[in-house]
PDB file of C-alpha atoms in Angstrom:
ATOM      1  CA  GLN A   1       0.000   0.000   0.000  1.00 84.00           C
ATOM      2  CA  VAL A   2       1.105   3.560  -0.709  1.00 91.00           C
ATOM      3  CA  GLN A   3       0.169   6.685   1.233  1.00 95.00           C
ATOM      4  CA  LEU A   4       0.574  10.027  -0.519  1.00 97.00           C
ATOM      5  CA  VAL A   5       0.888  13.510   0.975  1.00 98.00           C
ATOM      6  CA  GLU A   6       0.967  16.610  -1.228  1.00 98.00           C
ATOM      7  CA  SER A   7       2.525  19.937  -0.301  1.00 98.00           C
ATOM      8  CA  GLY A   8       3.671  23.179  -1.889  1.00 98.00           C
ATOM      9  CA  GLY A   9       0.391  24.774  -2.832  1.00 97.00           C
ATOM     10  CA  GLY A  10      -0.419  28.405  -2.175  1.00 97.00           C
ATOM     11  CA  LEU A  11      -1.679  31.724  -3.458  1.00 98.00           C
ATOM     12  CA  VAL A  12       0.329  33.314  -6.259  1.00 98.00           C
ATOM     13  CA  GLN A  13      -0.134  35.913  -8.967  1.00 98.00           C
ATOM     14  CA  ALA A  14      -0.509  35.062 -12.624  1.00 98.00           C
ATOM     15  CA  GLY A  15       2.849  34.379 -14.223  1.00 98.00           C
ATOM     16  CA  ALA A  16       4.422  33.045 -11.045  1.00 98.00           C
ATOM     17  CA  SER A  17       5.795  29.569 -10.374  1.00 98.00           C
ATOM     18  CA  LEU A  18       5.135  26.905  -7.769  1.00 98.00           C
ATOM     19  CA  ARG A  19       6.561  23.475  -7.159  1.00 98.00           C
ATOM     20  CA  LEU A  20       4.299  20.839  -5.711  1.00 98.00           C
ATOM     21  CA  SER A  21       5.673  17.801  -3.935  1.00 98.00           C
ATOM     22  CA  CYS A  22       4.061  14.470  -3.219  1.00 98.00           C
ATOM     23  CA  ALA A  23       5.744  12.345  -0.575  1.00 97.00           C
ATOM     24  CA  ALA A  24       4.972   8.651  -0.598  1.00 96.00           C
ATOM     25  CA  SER A  25       5.285   6.115   2.150  1.00 94.00           C
ATOM     26  CA  GLY A  26       5.903   2.455   1.521  1.00 79.00           C
ATOM     27  CA  ARG A  27       8.708   0.488   0.001  1.00 73.00           C
ATOM     28  CA  THR A  28       7.004  -0.009  -3.341  1.00 88.00           C
ATOM     29  CA  PHE A  29       6.874   3.622  -4.490  1.00 89.00           C
ATOM     30  CA  SER A  30       9.300   2.982  -7.336  1.00 88.00           C
ATOM     31  CA  SER A  31       6.980   0.281  -8.672  1.00 91.00           C
ATOM     32  CA  TYR A  32       4.219   2.756  -9.408  1.00 94.00           C
ATOM     33  CA  HIS A  33       3.626   5.166 -12.208  1.00 95.00           C
ATOM     34  CA  MET A  34       2.578   8.515 -10.800  1.00 96.00           C
ATOM     35  CA  GLY A  35       0.130  11.146 -11.912  1.00 97.00           C
ATOM     36  CA  TRP A  36      -0.992  14.638 -11.003  1.00 98.00           C
ATOM     37  CA  PHE A  37      -4.632  15.662 -11.279  1.00 98.00           C
ATOM     38  CA  ARG A  38      -6.522  18.804 -10.377  1.00 98.00           C
ATOM     39  CA  GLN A  39     -10.075  19.697  -9.501  1.00 98.00           C
ATOM     40  CA  ALA A  40     -11.553  23.175  -9.685  1.00 97.00           C
ATOM     41  CA  PRO A  41     -14.762  24.088  -7.844  1.00 93.00           C
ATOM     42  CA  GLY A  42     -17.793  22.664  -9.603  1.00 95.00           C
ATOM     43  CA  LYS A  43     -15.699  20.712 -12.101  1.00 97.00           C
ATOM     44  CA  GLU A  44     -14.609  17.131 -12.477  1.00 97.00           C
ATOM     45  CA  ARG A  45     -11.146  16.027 -11.515  1.00 97.00           C
ATOM     46  CA  GLU A  46      -8.894  16.278 -14.559  1.00 97.00           C
ATOM     47  CA  PHE A  47      -5.589  14.806 -15.596  1.00 97.00           C
ATOM     48  CA  VAL A  48      -2.539  17.074 -15.539  1.00 98.00           C
ATOM     49  CA  ALA A  49       0.607  14.966 -15.951  1.00 97.00           C
ATOM     50  CA  ALA A  50       2.018  11.482 -15.511  1.00 96.00           C
ATOM     51  CA  ILE A  51       5.463   9.960 -15.094  1.00 96.00           C
ATOM     52  CA  SER A  52       6.597   6.375 -15.476  1.00 95.00           C
ATOM     53  CA  TRP A  53       8.027   4.370 -12.590  1.00 95.00           C
ATOM     54  CA  ASP A  54      11.601   5.005 -13.759  1.00 94.00           C
ATOM     55  CA  GLY A  55      11.081   8.658 -14.616  1.00 94.00           C
ATOM     56  CA  LEU A  56      12.015   8.143 -18.256  1.00 95.00           C
ATOM     57  CA  SER A  57       8.594   8.808 -19.731  1.00 95.00           C
ATOM     58  CA  THR A  58       6.252  11.707 -19.111  1.00 96.00           C
ATOM     59  CA  TYR A  59       2.856  12.695 -20.436  1.00 94.00           C
ATOM     60  CA  TYR A  60       0.978  15.988 -20.140  1.00 97.00           C
ATOM     61  CA  ALA A  61      -2.443  17.446 -20.680  1.00 97.00           C
ATOM     62  CA  ASP A  62      -2.451  19.926 -23.556  1.00 97.00           C
ATOM     63  CA  SER A  63      -3.483  22.715 -21.202  1.00 97.00           C
ATOM     64  CA  VAL A  64      -0.218  22.507 -19.239  1.00 98.00           C
ATOM     65  CA  LYS A  65       2.246  21.283 -21.843  1.00 98.00           C
ATOM     66  CA  GLY A  66       5.280  23.551 -21.978  1.00 97.00           C
ATOM     67  CA  ARG A  67       4.474  25.163 -18.611  1.00 98.00           C
ATOM     68  CA  PHE A  68       4.436  22.244 -16.167  1.00 98.00           C
ATOM     69  CA  THR A  69       7.104  19.604 -15.587  1.00 98.00           C
ATOM     70  CA  ILE A  70       6.626  16.361 -13.688  1.00 98.00           C
ATOM     71  CA  SER A  71       9.608  14.588 -12.157  1.00 98.00           C
ATOM     72  CA  ARG A  72      10.353  12.048  -9.463  1.00 97.00           C
ATOM     73  CA  ASP A  73      13.108  11.029  -7.075  1.00 96.00           C
ATOM     74  CA  ASN A  74      12.674   7.375  -6.164  1.00 94.00           C
ATOM     75  CA  ALA A  75      15.416   7.596  -3.531  1.00 94.00           C
ATOM     76  CA  LYS A  76      13.283  10.176  -1.714  1.00 95.00           C
ATOM     77  CA  ASN A  77       9.930   8.556  -2.523  1.00 96.00           C
ATOM     78  CA  THR A  78       8.772  11.872  -3.950  1.00 97.00           C
ATOM     79  CA  VAL A  79       7.166  13.107  -7.137  1.00 98.00           C
ATOM     80  CA  TYR A  80       7.170  16.776  -8.116  1.00 98.00           C
ATOM     81  CA  LEU A  81       5.163  19.097 -10.300  1.00 98.00           C
ATOM     82  CA  GLN A  82       6.985  22.262 -11.328  1.00 98.00           C
ATOM     83  CA  MET A  83       4.420  24.794 -12.479  1.00 98.00           C
ATOM     84  CA  ASN A  84       5.577  27.871 -14.381  1.00 98.00           C
ATOM     85  CA  SER A  85       3.699  30.730 -16.020  1.00 98.00           C
ATOM     86  CA  LEU A  86       0.677  30.038 -13.876  1.00 98.00           C
ATOM     87  CA  LYS A  87      -2.709  31.257 -15.051  1.00 98.00           C
ATOM     88  CA  PRO A  88      -5.927  31.925 -13.112  1.00 97.00           C
ATOM     89  CA  GLU A  89      -7.460  28.897 -14.827  1.00 97.00           C
ATOM     90  CA  ASP A  90      -4.842  26.715 -13.113  1.00 98.00           C
ATOM     91  CA  THR A  91      -6.603  27.403  -9.808  1.00 98.00           C
ATOM     92  CA  ALA A  92      -7.646  24.072  -8.314  1.00 98.00           C
ATOM     93  CA  VAL A  93      -6.905  21.473  -5.690  1.00 98.00           C
ATOM     94  CA  TYR A  94      -4.009  19.395  -6.983  1.00 98.00           C
ATOM     95  CA  TYR A  95      -3.808  15.684  -6.228  1.00 98.00           C
ATOM     96  CA  CYS A  96      -1.103  13.132  -6.800  1.00 98.00           C
ATOM     97  CA  ALA A  97      -1.976   9.536  -7.536  1.00 97.00           C
ATOM     98  CA  ALA A  98      -0.230   6.203  -7.951  1.00 96.00           C
ATOM     99  CA  GLY A  99      -1.141   3.482 -10.406  1.00 94.00           C
ATOM    100  CA  VAL A 100       0.194   0.485 -12.281  1.00 92.00           C
ATOM    101  CA  VAL A 101      -0.626   1.684 -15.788  1.00 87.00           C
ATOM    102  CA  PHE A 102       1.398   4.541 -17.257  1.00 85.00           C
ATOM    103  CA  GLY A 103      -0.064   7.592 -18.847  1.00 80.00           C
ATOM    104  CA  VAL A 104      -3.739   6.983 -18.323  1.00 85.00           C
ATOM    105  CA  ARG A 105      -5.926  10.042 -17.931  1.00 90.00           C
ATOM    106  CA  SER A 106      -8.751   8.302 -16.141  1.00 92.00           C
ATOM    107  CA  VAL A 107      -9.192   8.848 -12.429  1.00 94.00           C
ATOM    108  CA  SER A 108     -10.468   5.309 -12.013  1.00 93.00           C
ATOM    109  CA  ARG A 109      -7.189   3.773 -13.229  1.00 92.00           C
ATOM    110  CA  TYR A 110      -5.191   5.072 -10.267  1.00 95.00           C
ATOM    111  CA  ASP A 111      -5.073   3.049  -7.077  1.00 94.00           C
ATOM    112  CA  TYR A 112      -3.903   5.516  -4.434  1.00 95.00           C
ATOM    113  CA  TRP A 113      -4.574   9.210  -3.903  1.00 97.00           C
ATOM    114  CA  GLY A 114      -3.347  12.002  -1.697  1.00 97.00           C
ATOM    115  CA  GLN A 115      -5.580  14.510   0.073  1.00 97.00           C
ATOM    116  CA  GLY A 116      -4.693  17.376  -2.245  1.00 98.00           C
ATOM    117  CA  THR A 117      -3.080  20.797  -1.990  1.00 98.00           C
ATOM    118  CA  GLN A 118      -4.768  24.067  -2.968  1.00 98.00           C
ATOM    119  CA  VAL A 119      -3.286  26.228  -5.711  1.00 98.00           C
ATOM    120  CA  THR A 120      -4.833  29.651  -6.246  1.00 98.00           C
ATOM    121  CA  VAL A 121      -3.664  31.948  -9.024  1.00 98.00           C
ATOM    122  CA  SER A 122      -4.864  35.537  -8.930  1.00 97.00           C
ATOM    123  CA  SER A 123      -5.078  37.733 -12.019  1.00 94.00           C
TER     124      SER A 123
END
C-alpha cells in the first residue's frame, strides 16, 4: 500500500511559479507510475501529468504542456510538479496519484490518492 501527501500549494499571482511535492510512504513507491490531477470548484477532476516508474517517460495534458514539468526522485519517494507561467485557470486542488498503468488520464485507473493541496492563481 502507498500513502501520498501533497505539499507546496499556495496563493500566487498570474505568471508566477510553484513546485508541488508528493511524498509517498511504503517500500514499493518505485513500482508505481505517478500522476498529477486537479479539480476546480464545480468541475470534475482532470488529468494534468504522468510519469513512469523510472522517470524516463512523461505525459501531459495539452493545457499545461510547456508550462508544467513532472519529475520524481525514487530515492526520496517523492514526485514533483513544477508549475511555471501560472494562469488563473490553473486554480484548483491538486492531487497526486499512484497506479500500475502509465499515462492513463482516467481517475479510475489510479489506485492511491493524496488529500490534495490548494493552488490559487490571482489575475
